Every structure is written in structure tokens, then in C-alpha cells.
Amino acid sequence: MFIMNKTELRDGGAIPRPCLFDVCLYVFTFLCPIFFLLPWHLNMAQGMFFVFGVLFLLGISFLCEKQREVKNRWLGGIILWSLAGVFIHTFRFGLNQTYAAGFINFCLMSEGFIYVLCGCLLYYLVVSYSKKFNIAYPLLVINILNLFFALTQTFGVYLIWHNINQGNQMNVAGMLGTKSQLAVFSAISIPVLFHFRKCLAVIPITTLILSGSYTAVVALFLGTTLFLFLNRHFELAFIWVVLGMTFLPIVVDWNKFYIRPPAWAYTLKEIKQSPIIGHGFDNTLAGNKIFVSGNFQTQYVYRHNDYLNVARDLGVPFLLMILMAIIGVMARVKFDYLWLSLVILMIACFAQTSFYWPRIAGVGLIMFGLKGRELYV
């Protein structure tokens, strides 16, 4: 019989049974990046699973013993600022709209707030209630599946995804839908699996190569360089930098970054128009905005920079609160494998939209929560 937080004797020793919250968190972590088997649009399925999955974890937390008392004023500020933004921007844009259009904008901006709320809540729950959770287990299973499907897609066999035409290249997306997200997920998995079993790092490294996405490769190089220097592995850092400077110019197609500077410039222009309160979530009535237009005369929906995107949506103060929440944890914890995974993700966010996708954001927030636990030991 399953007894929460109890132990039993096996082989003469006391082995703790996993607590109920950890078991549910394992399931959530496994499904969050790959949950797509629904008769809805992929992004809708991902978003709905993230929100209701976090609410399910919240319900489970009431059945479990709290492990830590968590206080974080920056998280409180993030939630309150985004909540205020819903009503501020609904009022601003509602003045020149019909009632129906104003109501739709209110719903879209409320959707953005719900994601912010659930993101903060997920961090809080992981820090407060997780006990012996090891993220390497679900990441290992996901990466094995990603490698299998990436291999089949490389040879033109699409068992779960049709081939999305991306120039002359095949869309090697594993189970994550797009090659850029597969690459980022693989990159942040490398330190975790390398720490768990060094040989297992070959799995996400192979998938990263097959994806053909270069942003995650650059983020992996820069993050690892910083990690080696901060841990005073100067000789390894020197060798790593020399190898990177030798091979990156050869293997990385820098021409693929051409679309980013115009998108960044456009976003900076929008930020200057409303630097304090931003422009709100999804106020253009575009719903799930998933593709950047190749025509630079139209509005960008993919900014290729999460930090600029956040400042554009809810203002520079909101971005500063998020950065303070991140720095407040990352600067005070051990510079270990999870720290490196988070740094890789944060660097990738400078050139990709990663944290606006639940399949990446969910895993990143769980990693962030696992590091946040160190503040309450």
C-alpha cells in the first residue's frame, strides 16, 4: 500500500518511498514537453496541459507535507504587475474598439496573465513540496524518444510530425514540433544527463546535431565557457574556448541569424513607445501568434528574444522584476549541472522565443525551482 513520505526496509536498509507530489511532478515533467496527442491545435494542447497540470499539482500539494517555507517578493511583484496589466491594457485598447473586440482582447490578455501566474506557481510548488525529485529520469526518457524520432525524420520517415518545409532542410523536430525547440531542449538536457551518467550525454548531443539548429549550439558553448570559468577550471575553459572558436565558425551557418536584428530593432521601437506598461498580451487579436512574417513591413509575432518580448508586453519594470527573481536565485546557489542548464536556456532566450512555449518553459521552471530549493536548506 502506498504510504506518503514513509520508508520501508529493503536489504537491511531504510529506503525512502517517493512522496506523492514527486510522483506527480515526474508525470508532469515527462508530459509537459511532448503532450500533443489531442484533437486540438498543438499550441492549444500545450498551453492547456501546462495550466491544468500546474493546477493539478496545486491540488496534490494540499495532500502533502510542505518541505520549505518559501518567500519571494519578486514573484509577488511579477504576479501583481501582470494582473494589473490585464485591466490597464483592456481599458486602453477598449476605448477605440467595439464591445466584442474589447472583450476578446480582455480574454487574450487574461490568458497571458494565467500563464504568468501558473509559471510562478510552478516554481513555488517545486520549491515548497518537492522532496527527492530527480529531473534526470524524465529527461532521459524524453531524450531517448526524441533521438528515435529525430533519426526517423532525418531519413524522411515522419511517424508523428509531417515534414514542415524549412527551405531545403527536413524538419527534424523529435517529439517537440520544431527543430529549434528540440535543439534547446537537447542542449539543456546535456548537463543533467552528463551528471547522471556521463555516457548518457551522447543521446541529447546526437539529437542536437541532428536538429540542425544553431542557436542552442552557441548557447551551449557560451554557457559552458562561463560555467568552467566560475568553477575555476581555467585549463579546461581555455581548451573549450579554443575548440569553440575553431569549429563554431565552420559548423554554424551564421546567415540564418539574419532575421533577428530587424526583429529586435522593431521590438525596441515598440518598447520605446510604451516602456513602463508595455502593449499587453496578444492585443492584436492574432490569437496564438506562432510565425514571423518574412515581410519586414508587417508586425513581428516571433521576436526571437524573450527579454525584449517581455518588455514589449508588460514594460521594462516587469522585465527587471523577472531578472531580479532569476539573479536572486542563480547568484546564491551552487554552480552545478542544473545551474549550467539554466544558463544555457537563458542565453538561448536572447536569440529565440523559448519561454513563451510551455514545453520549454515548464521544464525550465522546474529546473529553476530545484535550484531555488538550495536557498531554504
Tab-separated table of C-alpha atoms in Angstrom:
chain	number	residue	atom	x	y	z
A	1	MET	CA	0.000	0.000	0.000
A	2	PHE	CA	1.313	3.433	-0.940
A	3	ILE	CA	2.036	5.498	2.168
A	4	MET	CA	3.124	9.055	1.598
A	5	ASN	CA	6.608	10.024	2.843
A	6	LYS	CA	7.173	6.733	4.661
A	7	THR	CA	10.074	4.305	4.465
A	8	GLU	CA	10.366	0.553	4.293
A	9	LEU	CA	13.260	-1.805	4.957
A	10	ARG	CA	14.905	-3.360	1.933
A	11	ASP	CA	18.149	-5.290	2.034
A	12	GLY	CA	18.626	-4.252	5.623
A	13	GLY	CA	18.456	-0.504	4.943
A	14	ALA	CA	15.793	2.187	5.088
A	15	ILE	CA	14.897	3.401	1.595
A	16	PRO	CA	12.532	6.364	1.334
A	17	ARG	CA	9.481	5.947	-0.809
A	18	PRO	CA	8.808	8.850	-3.160
A	19	CYS	CA	6.287	11.356	-1.889
A	20	LEU	CA	3.050	11.801	-3.814
A	21	PHE	CA	3.997	15.262	-5.043
A	22	ASP	CA	7.265	13.970	-6.526
A	23	VAL	CA	5.435	11.176	-8.341
A	24	CYS	CA	3.007	13.659	-9.887
A	25	LEU	CA	5.857	16.013	-10.728
A	26	TYR	CA	7.589	13.175	-12.611
A	27	VAL	CA	4.462	12.694	-14.716
A	28	PHE	CA	4.106	16.434	-15.323
A	29	THR	CA	7.777	16.811	-16.319
A	30	PHE	CA	7.513	13.911	-18.749
A	31	LEU	CA	4.307	15.093	-20.412
A	32	CYS	CA	4.971	18.829	-20.473
A	33	PRO	CA	7.396	18.828	-23.452
A	34	ILE	CA	5.617	16.184	-25.531
A	35	PHE	CA	1.898	16.481	-24.743
A	36	PHE	CA	0.339	16.835	-28.178
A	37	LEU	CA	-1.903	13.802	-28.708
A	38	LEU	CA	-5.137	15.764	-28.645
A	39	PRO	CA	-7.564	16.747	-31.426
A	40	TRP	CA	-6.676	20.422	-30.940
A	41	HIS	CA	-4.037	22.741	-32.269
A	42	LEU	CA	-0.615	21.867	-30.880
A	43	ASN	CA	-0.130	25.174	-29.048
A	44	MET	CA	-3.581	24.983	-27.504
A	45	ALA	CA	-2.893	21.475	-26.232
A	46	GLN	CA	0.466	22.516	-24.821
A	47	GLY	CA	-0.970	25.583	-23.119
A	48	MET	CA	-3.954	23.778	-21.666
A	49	PHE	CA	-1.818	20.959	-20.313
A	50	PHE	CA	0.596	23.415	-18.696
A	51	VAL	CA	-2.153	25.384	-16.953
A	52	PHE	CA	-4.263	22.442	-15.811
A	53	GLY	CA	-1.168	20.413	-14.990
A	54	VAL	CA	0.061	23.122	-12.633
A	55	LEU	CA	-3.396	23.376	-11.070
A	56	PHE	CA	-3.382	19.602	-10.596
A	57	LEU	CA	-0.012	19.859	-8.809
A	58	LEU	CA	-1.514	22.600	-6.648
A	59	GLY	CA	-4.348	20.284	-5.653
A	60	ILE	CA	-1.897	17.472	-4.882
A	61	SER	CA	0.167	19.814	-2.714
A	62	PHE	CA	-2.744	20.081	-0.272
A	63	LEU	CA	-2.363	16.339	0.354
A	64	CYS	CA	1.373	16.526	1.019
A	65	GLU	CA	3.623	17.787	3.740
A	66	LYS	CA	5.244	21.122	2.992
A	67	GLN	CA	9.024	20.841	2.891
A	68	ARG	CA	10.031	24.514	2.860
A	69	GLU	CA	8.549	27.919	3.645
A	70	VAL	CA	9.068	29.999	0.523
A	71	LYS	CA	9.046	33.785	0.342
A	72	ASN	CA	9.945	35.709	-2.803
A	73	ARG	CA	8.860	39.313	-3.170
A	74	TRP	CA	9.873	39.408	-6.826
A	75	LEU	CA	7.439	36.616	-7.686
A	76	GLY	CA	4.714	38.542	-5.900
A	77	GLY	CA	5.580	41.642	-7.903
A	78	ILE	CA	5.536	39.698	-11.175
A	79	ILE	CA	2.069	38.315	-10.481
A	80	LEU	CA	0.593	41.635	-9.357
A	81	TRP	CA	2.126	43.620	-12.235
A	82	SER	CA	0.808	41.186	-14.852
A	83	LEU	CA	-2.616	41.171	-13.173
A	84	ALA	CA	-2.767	44.957	-13.292
A	85	GLY	CA	-1.682	44.841	-16.937
A	86	VAL	CA	-4.790	42.864	-17.893
A	87	PHE	CA	-7.102	45.688	-16.797
A	88	ILE	CA	-4.837	48.559	-17.864
A	89	HIS	CA	-4.495	47.314	-21.414
A	90	THR	CA	-8.114	46.233	-21.672
A	91	PHE	CA	-9.099	49.813	-20.807
A	92	ARG	CA	-6.527	51.350	-23.172
A	93	PHE	CA	-7.468	49.318	-26.215
A	94	GLY	CA	-11.141	49.099	-25.369
A	95	LEU	CA	-11.637	52.837	-25.798
A	96	ASN	CA	-11.415	52.595	-29.577
A	97	GLN	CA	-12.972	49.174	-30.061
A	98	THR	CA	-16.391	47.614	-30.167
A	99	TYR	CA	-17.605	45.771	-27.108
A	100	ALA	CA	-16.960	42.402	-28.751
A	101	ALA	CA	-13.382	43.292	-29.740
A	102	GLY	CA	-12.696	44.701	-26.270
A	103	PHE	CA	-13.987	41.525	-24.646
A	104	ILE	CA	-11.814	39.348	-26.898
A	105	ASN	CA	-8.761	41.437	-26.022
A	106	PHE	CA	-9.602	41.071	-22.338
A	107	CYS	CA	-9.749	37.286	-22.741
A	108	LEU	CA	-6.448	37.171	-24.643
A	109	MET	CA	-4.650	39.306	-22.065
A	110	SER	CA	-6.176	37.264	-19.260
A	111	GLU	CA	-4.751	34.180	-20.948
A	112	GLY	CA	-1.299	35.766	-20.775
A	113	PHE	CA	-1.770	36.502	-17.077
A	114	ILE	CA	-2.820	32.903	-16.418
A	115	TYR	CA	0.440	31.668	-17.936
A	116	VAL	CA	2.447	34.067	-15.766
A	117	LEU	CA	0.513	33.025	-12.674
A	118	CYS	CA	0.958	29.301	-13.373
A	119	GLY	CA	4.659	29.778	-14.103
A	120	CYS	CA	5.229	31.468	-10.747
A	121	LEU	CA	3.031	28.886	-9.067
A	122	LEU	CA	5.018	26.007	-10.588
A	123	TYR	CA	8.267	27.439	-9.212
A	124	TYR	CA	6.648	27.909	-5.795
A	125	LEU	CA	5.281	24.354	-5.705
A	126	VAL	CA	8.578	22.746	-6.735
A	127	VAL	CA	10.500	24.667	-4.073
A	128	SER	CA	7.884	24.122	-1.376
A	129	TYR	CA	6.838	20.490	-1.861
A	130	SER	CA	9.388	18.506	-3.894
A	131	LYS	CA	11.444	16.161	-1.775
A	132	LYS	CA	13.650	13.646	-3.632
A	133	PHE	CA	12.765	14.616	-7.176
A	134	ASN	CA	15.448	13.827	-9.781
A	135	ILE	CA	14.786	15.502	-13.113
A	136	ALA	CA	17.281	13.223	-14.882
A	137	TYR	CA	14.760	10.349	-15.043
A	138	PRO	CA	12.036	12.046	-17.127
A	139	LEU	CA	14.641	13.882	-19.212
A	140	LEU	CA	16.328	10.590	-20.060
A	141	VAL	CA	13.095	9.034	-21.337
A	142	ILE	CA	12.165	12.137	-23.354
A	143	ASN	CA	15.619	12.381	-24.906
A	144	ILE	CA	15.559	8.715	-25.931
A	145	LEU	CA	12.204	9.277	-27.648
A	146	ASN	CA	13.479	12.500	-29.226
A	147	LEU	CA	16.520	10.691	-30.606
A	148	PHE	CA	14.419	7.876	-32.062
A	149	PHE	CA	12.012	10.205	-33.852
A	150	ALA	CA	14.812	12.572	-34.900
A	151	LEU	CA	16.595	9.644	-36.564
A	152	THR	CA	13.461	8.583	-38.445
A	153	GLN	CA	12.796	12.186	-39.504
A	154	THR	CA	16.376	12.537	-40.733
A	155	PHE	CA	15.652	9.729	-43.191
A	156	GLY	CA	12.333	11.237	-44.229
A	157	VAL	CA	10.080	8.987	-42.136
A	158	TYR	CA	7.607	11.122	-40.163
A	159	LEU	CA	5.811	8.934	-37.661
A	160	ILE	CA	4.358	11.796	-35.596
A	161	TRP	CA	5.116	15.005	-37.500
A	162	HIS	CA	4.685	15.808	-41.154
A	163	ASN	CA	7.636	17.468	-42.805
A	164	ILE	CA	7.301	21.226	-42.396
A	165	ASN	CA	9.099	22.817	-45.310
A	166	GLN	CA	12.011	24.817	-43.937
A	167	GLY	CA	13.909	25.766	-47.045
A	168	ASN	CA	15.714	22.730	-48.386
A	169	GLN	CA	16.040	21.115	-44.970
A	170	MET	CA	13.993	18.391	-43.343
A	171	ASN	CA	12.154	19.357	-40.181
A	172	VAL	CA	13.967	17.240	-37.593
A	173	ALA	CA	11.881	18.063	-34.537
A	174	GLY	CA	11.863	14.844	-32.500
A	175	MET	CA	8.717	14.965	-30.396
A	176	LEU	CA	8.771	18.747	-29.857
A	177	GLY	CA	7.299	20.066	-33.095
A	178	THR	CA	10.089	22.393	-34.255
A	179	LYS	CA	13.804	21.852	-34.653
A	180	SER	CA	14.723	24.975	-32.653
A	181	GLN	CA	12.827	23.760	-29.602
A	182	LEU	CA	14.249	20.270	-29.986
A	183	ALA	CA	17.736	21.796	-30.051
A	184	VAL	CA	17.179	23.922	-26.933
A	185	PHE	CA	15.643	21.012	-25.049
A	186	SER	CA	18.581	18.791	-26.009
A	187	ALA	CA	21.110	21.449	-25.002
A	188	ILE	CA	19.674	21.929	-21.505
A	189	SER	CA	19.470	18.140	-21.093
A	190	ILE	CA	23.171	17.586	-21.783
A	191	PRO	CA	24.495	18.790	-18.376
A	192	VAL	CA	21.777	16.893	-16.481
A	193	LEU	CA	22.379	13.565	-18.212
A	194	PHE	CA	26.170	14.032	-18.172
A	195	HIS	CA	25.996	14.443	-14.391
A	196	PHE	CA	23.648	11.459	-14.064
A	197	ARG	CA	25.697	9.109	-16.284
A	198	LYS	CA	28.408	10.593	-18.472
A	199	CYS	CA	27.723	8.213	-21.368
A	200	LEU	CA	24.055	9.263	-21.489
A	201	ALA	CA	25.018	12.762	-22.653
A	202	VAL	CA	25.624	11.218	-26.078
A	203	ILE	CA	21.842	10.988	-26.560
A	204	PRO	CA	20.982	14.718	-26.406
A	205	ILE	CA	24.269	15.642	-28.142
A	206	THR	CA	23.319	13.450	-31.105
A	207	THR	CA	19.806	14.898	-31.189
A	208	LEU	CA	21.194	18.435	-31.046
A	209	ILE	CA	23.380	17.715	-34.068
A	210	LEU	CA	20.515	16.133	-35.998
A	211	SER	CA	18.234	19.104	-35.338
A	212	GLY	CA	20.417	21.394	-37.425
A	213	SER	CA	19.550	24.392	-35.201
A	214	TYR	CA	22.497	26.589	-34.327
A	215	THR	CA	21.216	28.936	-31.607
A	216	ALA	CA	21.294	26.167	-28.999
A	217	VAL	CA	24.839	25.210	-30.056
A	218	VAL	CA	26.081	28.758	-29.477
A	219	ALA	CA	24.204	28.916	-26.142
A	220	LEU	CA	25.770	25.612	-25.083
A	221	PHE	CA	29.248	26.911	-25.941
A	222	LEU	CA	28.828	30.240	-24.112
A	223	GLY	CA	27.126	28.698	-21.080
A	224	THR	CA	29.768	26.002	-20.678
A	225	THR	CA	32.533	28.599	-21.002
A	226	LEU	CA	31.034	30.660	-18.184
A	227	PHE	CA	30.484	27.529	-16.087
A	228	LEU	CA	34.134	26.430	-16.406
A	229	PHE	CA	35.482	29.872	-15.541
A	230	LEU	CA	33.237	30.335	-12.490
A	231	ASN	CA	34.260	26.908	-11.212
A	232	ARG	CA	37.936	27.838	-11.772
A	233	HIS	CA	38.599	25.138	-14.353
A	234	PHE	CA	40.767	27.548	-16.282
A	235	GLU	CA	42.723	24.974	-18.283
A	236	LEU	CA	39.560	23.219	-19.438
A	237	ALA	CA	37.986	26.585	-20.159
A	238	PHE	CA	40.938	27.585	-22.350
A	239	ILE	CA	40.776	24.313	-24.296
A	240	TRP	CA	36.993	24.624	-24.638
A	241	VAL	CA	37.246	28.204	-25.945
A	242	VAL	CA	39.951	27.267	-28.442
A	243	LEU	CA	37.869	24.350	-29.734
A	244	GLY	CA	34.778	26.505	-29.912
A	245	MET	CA	36.476	29.364	-31.734
A	246	THR	CA	37.940	26.831	-34.154
A	247	PHE	CA	34.841	24.845	-35.031
A	248	LEU	CA	31.879	27.199	-34.454
A	249	PRO	CA	32.694	29.408	-37.464
A	250	ILE	CA	32.759	26.237	-39.559
A	251	VAL	CA	29.689	24.350	-38.320
A	252	VAL	CA	27.353	27.284	-37.603
A	253	ASP	CA	25.515	28.873	-40.503
A	254	TRP	CA	25.582	32.477	-39.327
A	255	ASN	CA	23.424	33.594	-42.258
A	256	LYS	CA	20.415	32.055	-40.507
A	257	PHE	CA	20.555	34.775	-37.885
A	258	TYR	CA	19.751	37.434	-40.487
A	259	ILE	CA	16.113	37.805	-39.428
A	260	ARG	CA	16.882	38.548	-35.791
A	261	PRO	CA	18.395	42.072	-35.891
A	262	PRO	CA	15.412	43.557	-37.791
A	263	ALA	CA	13.008	41.835	-35.373
A	264	TRP	CA	14.960	43.147	-32.372
A	265	ALA	CA	15.029	46.675	-33.793
A	266	TYR	CA	11.278	46.550	-34.401
A	267	THR	CA	10.658	45.324	-30.840
A	268	LEU	CA	12.913	48.009	-29.333
A	269	LYS	CA	10.903	50.593	-31.233
A	270	GLU	CA	7.710	49.220	-29.687
A	271	ILE	CA	9.273	49.242	-26.211
A	272	LYS	CA	10.205	52.923	-26.601
A	273	GLN	CA	6.583	53.708	-27.418
A	274	SER	CA	5.402	52.327	-24.054
A	275	PRO	CA	8.395	51.494	-21.802
A	276	ILE	CA	6.527	51.393	-18.471
A	277	ILE	CA	3.362	49.404	-19.046
A	278	GLY	CA	4.103	47.821	-22.423
A	279	HIS	CA	1.491	46.914	-25.025
A	280	GLY	CA	-0.219	43.981	-23.301
A	281	PHE	CA	-0.570	40.298	-24.097
A	282	ASP	CA	-1.950	39.379	-27.533
A	283	ASN	CA	-3.727	42.691	-28.029
A	284	THR	CA	-3.632	42.451	-31.821
A	285	LEU	CA	-6.391	39.817	-31.835
A	286	ALA	CA	-3.971	37.438	-33.535
A	287	GLY	CA	-4.603	34.667	-31.014
A	288	ASN	CA	-1.768	32.130	-30.935
A	289	LYS	CA	0.946	34.023	-32.840
A	290	ILE	CA	3.438	31.467	-33.993
A	291	PHE	CA	5.144	32.604	-37.178
A	292	VAL	CA	7.280	35.610	-38.001
A	293	SER	CA	6.437	37.217	-41.293
A	294	GLY	CA	9.153	37.276	-43.915
A	295	ASN	CA	7.902	40.729	-44.886
A	296	PHE	CA	9.603	43.287	-42.650
A	297	GLN	CA	6.747	45.725	-43.260
A	298	THR	CA	4.329	43.691	-41.136
A	299	GLN	CA	4.251	43.236	-37.387
A	300	TYR	CA	6.572	40.623	-35.934
A	301	VAL	CA	4.939	37.863	-33.964
A	302	TYR	CA	8.190	35.997	-33.330
A	303	ARG	CA	10.654	38.425	-31.725
A	304	HIS	CA	13.489	35.914	-31.358
A	305	ASN	CA	14.298	37.391	-27.952
A	306	ASP	CA	12.322	36.542	-24.835
A	307	TYR	CA	13.654	39.511	-22.864
A	308	LEU	CA	12.600	42.073	-25.453
A	309	ASN	CA	9.303	40.249	-25.839
A	310	VAL	CA	8.583	40.516	-22.120
A	311	ALA	CA	9.463	44.219	-22.046
A	312	ARG	CA	7.284	44.795	-25.085
A	313	ASP	CA	4.307	43.015	-23.499
A	314	LEU	CA	4.326	44.418	-19.953
A	315	GLY	CA	7.047	47.025	-19.796
A	316	VAL	CA	10.647	47.352	-18.667
A	317	PRO	CA	9.786	47.223	-14.907
A	318	PHE	CA	8.201	43.807	-15.440
A	319	LEU	CA	11.339	42.579	-17.206
A	320	LEU	CA	13.501	43.922	-14.363
A	321	MET	CA	11.406	42.049	-11.787
A	322	ILE	CA	11.856	38.807	-13.724
A	323	LEU	CA	15.613	39.381	-13.985
A	324	MET	CA	15.860	40.150	-10.264
A	325	ALA	CA	13.956	36.949	-9.446
A	326	ILE	CA	16.349	34.944	-11.632
A	327	ILE	CA	19.524	36.632	-10.383
A	328	GLY	CA	18.328	36.367	-6.783
A	329	VAL	CA	18.448	32.585	-7.130
A	330	MET	CA	21.235	31.970	-9.640
A	331	ALA	CA	23.790	34.141	-7.835
A	332	ARG	CA	23.284	32.402	-4.491
A	333	VAL	CA	23.283	28.716	-5.401
A	334	LYS	CA	25.911	26.194	-6.477
A	335	PHE	CA	27.316	26.484	-9.976
A	336	ASP	CA	26.462	22.884	-10.814
A	337	TYR	CA	24.914	20.977	-13.722
A	338	LEU	CA	21.408	22.379	-13.182
A	339	TRP	CA	22.833	25.886	-12.985
A	340	LEU	CA	24.556	25.280	-16.324
A	341	SER	CA	21.323	24.014	-17.917
A	342	LEU	CA	19.513	27.158	-16.818
A	343	VAL	CA	22.306	29.416	-18.087
A	344	ILE	CA	22.162	27.680	-21.489
A	345	LEU	CA	18.411	28.296	-21.599
A	346	MET	CA	18.775	31.943	-20.566
A	347	ILE	CA	21.404	32.535	-23.261
A	348	ALA	CA	19.218	30.850	-25.880
A	349	CYS	CA	16.406	33.220	-24.907
A	350	PHE	CA	18.473	36.108	-26.304
A	351	ALA	CA	18.010	34.736	-29.826
A	352	GLN	CA	14.886	32.558	-29.588
A	353	THR	CA	11.399	32.577	-28.192
A	354	SER	CA	11.754	29.729	-25.722
A	355	PHE	CA	9.946	30.807	-22.571
A	356	TYR	CA	6.753	31.576	-24.458
A	357	TRP	CA	6.388	27.872	-25.211
A	358	PRO	CA	5.082	25.701	-22.328
A	359	ARG	CA	7.055	22.664	-23.497
A	360	ILE	CA	10.317	24.529	-22.816
A	361	ALA	CA	9.158	26.899	-20.087
A	362	GLY	CA	7.704	24.107	-17.942
A	363	VAL	CA	10.948	22.140	-17.786
A	364	GLY	CA	12.965	25.318	-17.286
A	365	LEU	CA	10.798	26.433	-14.368
A	366	ILE	CA	11.114	23.015	-12.724
A	367	MET	CA	14.906	23.250	-13.005
A	368	PHE	CA	14.731	26.768	-11.590
A	369	GLY	CA	12.635	25.516	-8.684
A	370	LEU	CA	15.098	22.699	-7.959
A	371	LYS	CA	17.866	25.286	-7.717
A	372	GLY	CA	15.656	27.544	-5.631
A	373	ARG	CA	15.381	24.791	-3.012
A	374	GLU	CA	19.024	25.372	-2.129
A	375	LEU	CA	18.097	28.743	-0.625
A	376	TYR	CA	15.946	27.033	2.011
A	377	VAL	CA	18.250	24.243	3.200
